[in-house]
Amino acid sequence: MKAALISGAHDLRLAEVPSPVAGPGQVLIRVSHVGICGSDLHYYFHGRNGAFVVNEPFTPGHEMAGVIDLDPSGRWAPGTPVTIAPASYGTAQPGIEDRKYLWPGGSYFGSASTTPHTQGGMSEYRAVKSFMIRELPPGLSLRD
């Protein structure tokens, strides 16, 4: 499959990469649209986003929409339009139990904050954890 890869400042290219496979607790998404975030622009223009330096090629993009390609659990039918909540949570901490996105050790798709870097959604397909799926309401297009 094709994916966009950032390898450093001003180094973005389209490349052939292995197609993902939905593992246990995952769903395979056929990606149709990916937003470009400020962090994506920093990775492209500067090779870094704050302290997070691009040390290896990675696929940017954490805002994405697409359709279910395969859900091994059978919960979602192929073709179901979805968007993705791109965060994995770290370890719960006292005082912020209700703010999972602040727990240490979490990550976001399309980020050089981890090693290996966390791959994003600028690709033809993306396997995601099933809890990240958000089905789109009727009438809302994938683009919107």
XYZ file of C-alpha atoms in Angstrom:
144
model
C 0.000 0.000 0.000
C 1.041 3.619 -0.352
C 1.804 5.870 2.625
C 3.281 9.335 3.102
C 6.553 9.223 5.049
C 8.389 12.086 6.715
C 12.098 11.395 7.216
C 13.199 14.883 8.266
C 12.859 18.563 7.428
C 11.493 19.025 3.882
C 11.671 15.263 3.324
C 8.180 13.918 2.616
C 7.650 11.170 0.080
C 5.073 8.648 -1.024
C 6.323 5.100 -0.446
C 5.212 1.496 -0.673
C 4.908 0.009 2.814
C 3.458 -3.276 4.077
C -0.323 -3.326 4.443
C -1.473 -3.525 8.067
C -3.366 -6.495 9.429
C -6.014 -6.122 12.130
C -4.731 -7.905 15.230
C -6.699 -8.847 18.349
C -8.937 -5.957 19.440
C -8.258 -4.036 16.219
C -10.213 -2.937 13.170
C -8.822 -2.291 9.677
C -9.802 1.089 8.221
C -9.622 2.082 4.540
C -8.548 5.698 4.983
C -10.220 8.295 2.767
C -9.310 11.658 4.348
C -6.568 12.884 6.678
C -6.294 16.356 8.164
C -2.990 18.204 8.317
C -2.258 19.320 11.858
C 0.206 21.910 13.123
C 2.420 19.102 14.433
C 2.530 17.579 10.917
C 3.697 20.929 9.565
C 6.406 21.194 12.244
C 7.659 17.682 11.458
C 7.778 18.551 7.754
C 9.286 22.049 7.927
C 11.611 21.565 10.919
C 12.103 17.806 11.276
C 10.734 18.076 14.793
C 7.757 19.156 16.853
C 9.142 20.776 19.990
C 11.362 18.199 21.691
C 10.164 15.359 19.438
C 12.712 14.880 16.650
C 12.119 12.750 13.546
C 14.689 9.962 13.952
C 13.155 7.497 11.507
C 10.665 7.666 8.618
C 7.106 7.820 9.882
C 3.600 8.389 8.570
C 2.032 11.634 9.825
C -1.627 12.330 10.464
C -3.840 11.902 13.488
C -7.115 13.367 12.197
C -8.587 10.819 9.789
C -11.793 9.386 8.380
C -12.534 6.331 6.323
C -14.629 3.213 6.183
C -14.416 -0.106 7.962
C -12.560 -2.550 5.744
C -12.501 -5.444 8.199
C -13.687 -5.843 11.771
C -12.767 -9.331 12.956
C -15.169 -8.962 15.921
C -18.117 -8.378 13.580
C -19.296 -5.281 15.452
C -18.973 -2.960 12.423
C -19.947 -3.890 8.887
C -17.532 -3.277 6.011
C -18.188 0.156 4.505
C -19.315 1.767 7.790
C -18.116 5.417 7.756
C -15.946 6.274 10.759
C -13.489 8.705 12.232
C -10.754 7.811 14.676
C -9.926 9.044 18.192
C -6.127 8.826 17.730
C -4.900 8.484 21.323
C -3.705 5.508 23.303
C -3.731 6.037 27.045
C -0.820 5.670 29.418
C -0.952 4.845 33.113
C -3.674 6.337 35.336
C -2.427 8.890 37.862
C -3.986 10.159 41.102
C -5.841 13.415 40.581
C -6.252 13.009 36.819
C -8.111 9.701 36.627
C -10.799 11.403 34.526
C -8.287 12.869 32.014
C -6.894 9.824 30.196
C -5.196 11.951 27.551
C -2.858 13.377 30.217
C -1.719 10.034 31.629
C 2.029 9.457 31.166
C 3.024 6.866 28.605
C 0.208 7.587 26.154
C 0.701 8.311 22.476
C -1.034 9.791 19.440
C -1.029 8.578 15.858
C 1.495 10.415 13.694
C 3.934 11.309 16.464
C 7.705 11.205 16.906
C 7.225 11.349 20.690
C 7.783 7.592 20.869
C 10.535 5.282 19.658
C 9.745 3.668 17.374
C 7.607 6.566 16.199
C 3.833 6.113 16.294
C 2.610 5.786 12.713
C -0.256 8.032 11.595
C -3.078 7.829 9.107
C -1.679 9.220 5.838
C -1.865 5.809 4.245
C -4.330 3.718 2.302
C -5.131 1.529 5.316
C -4.655 1.792 9.082
C -5.272 -0.818 11.773
C -6.651 0.839 14.900
C -7.723 -0.324 18.346
C -11.467 -0.885 18.351
C -12.055 1.629 21.185
C -10.770 4.374 18.854
C -13.611 3.934 16.331
C -16.295 6.625 16.165
C -19.088 5.839 13.718
C -20.176 8.885 11.740
C -23.816 9.960 11.974
C -26.036 9.534 8.919
C -25.623 12.403 6.473
C -22.127 13.440 7.623
C -19.659 12.900 4.785
C -16.207 11.428 5.294
C -14.705 14.693 4.062
C -16.622 16.785 6.599
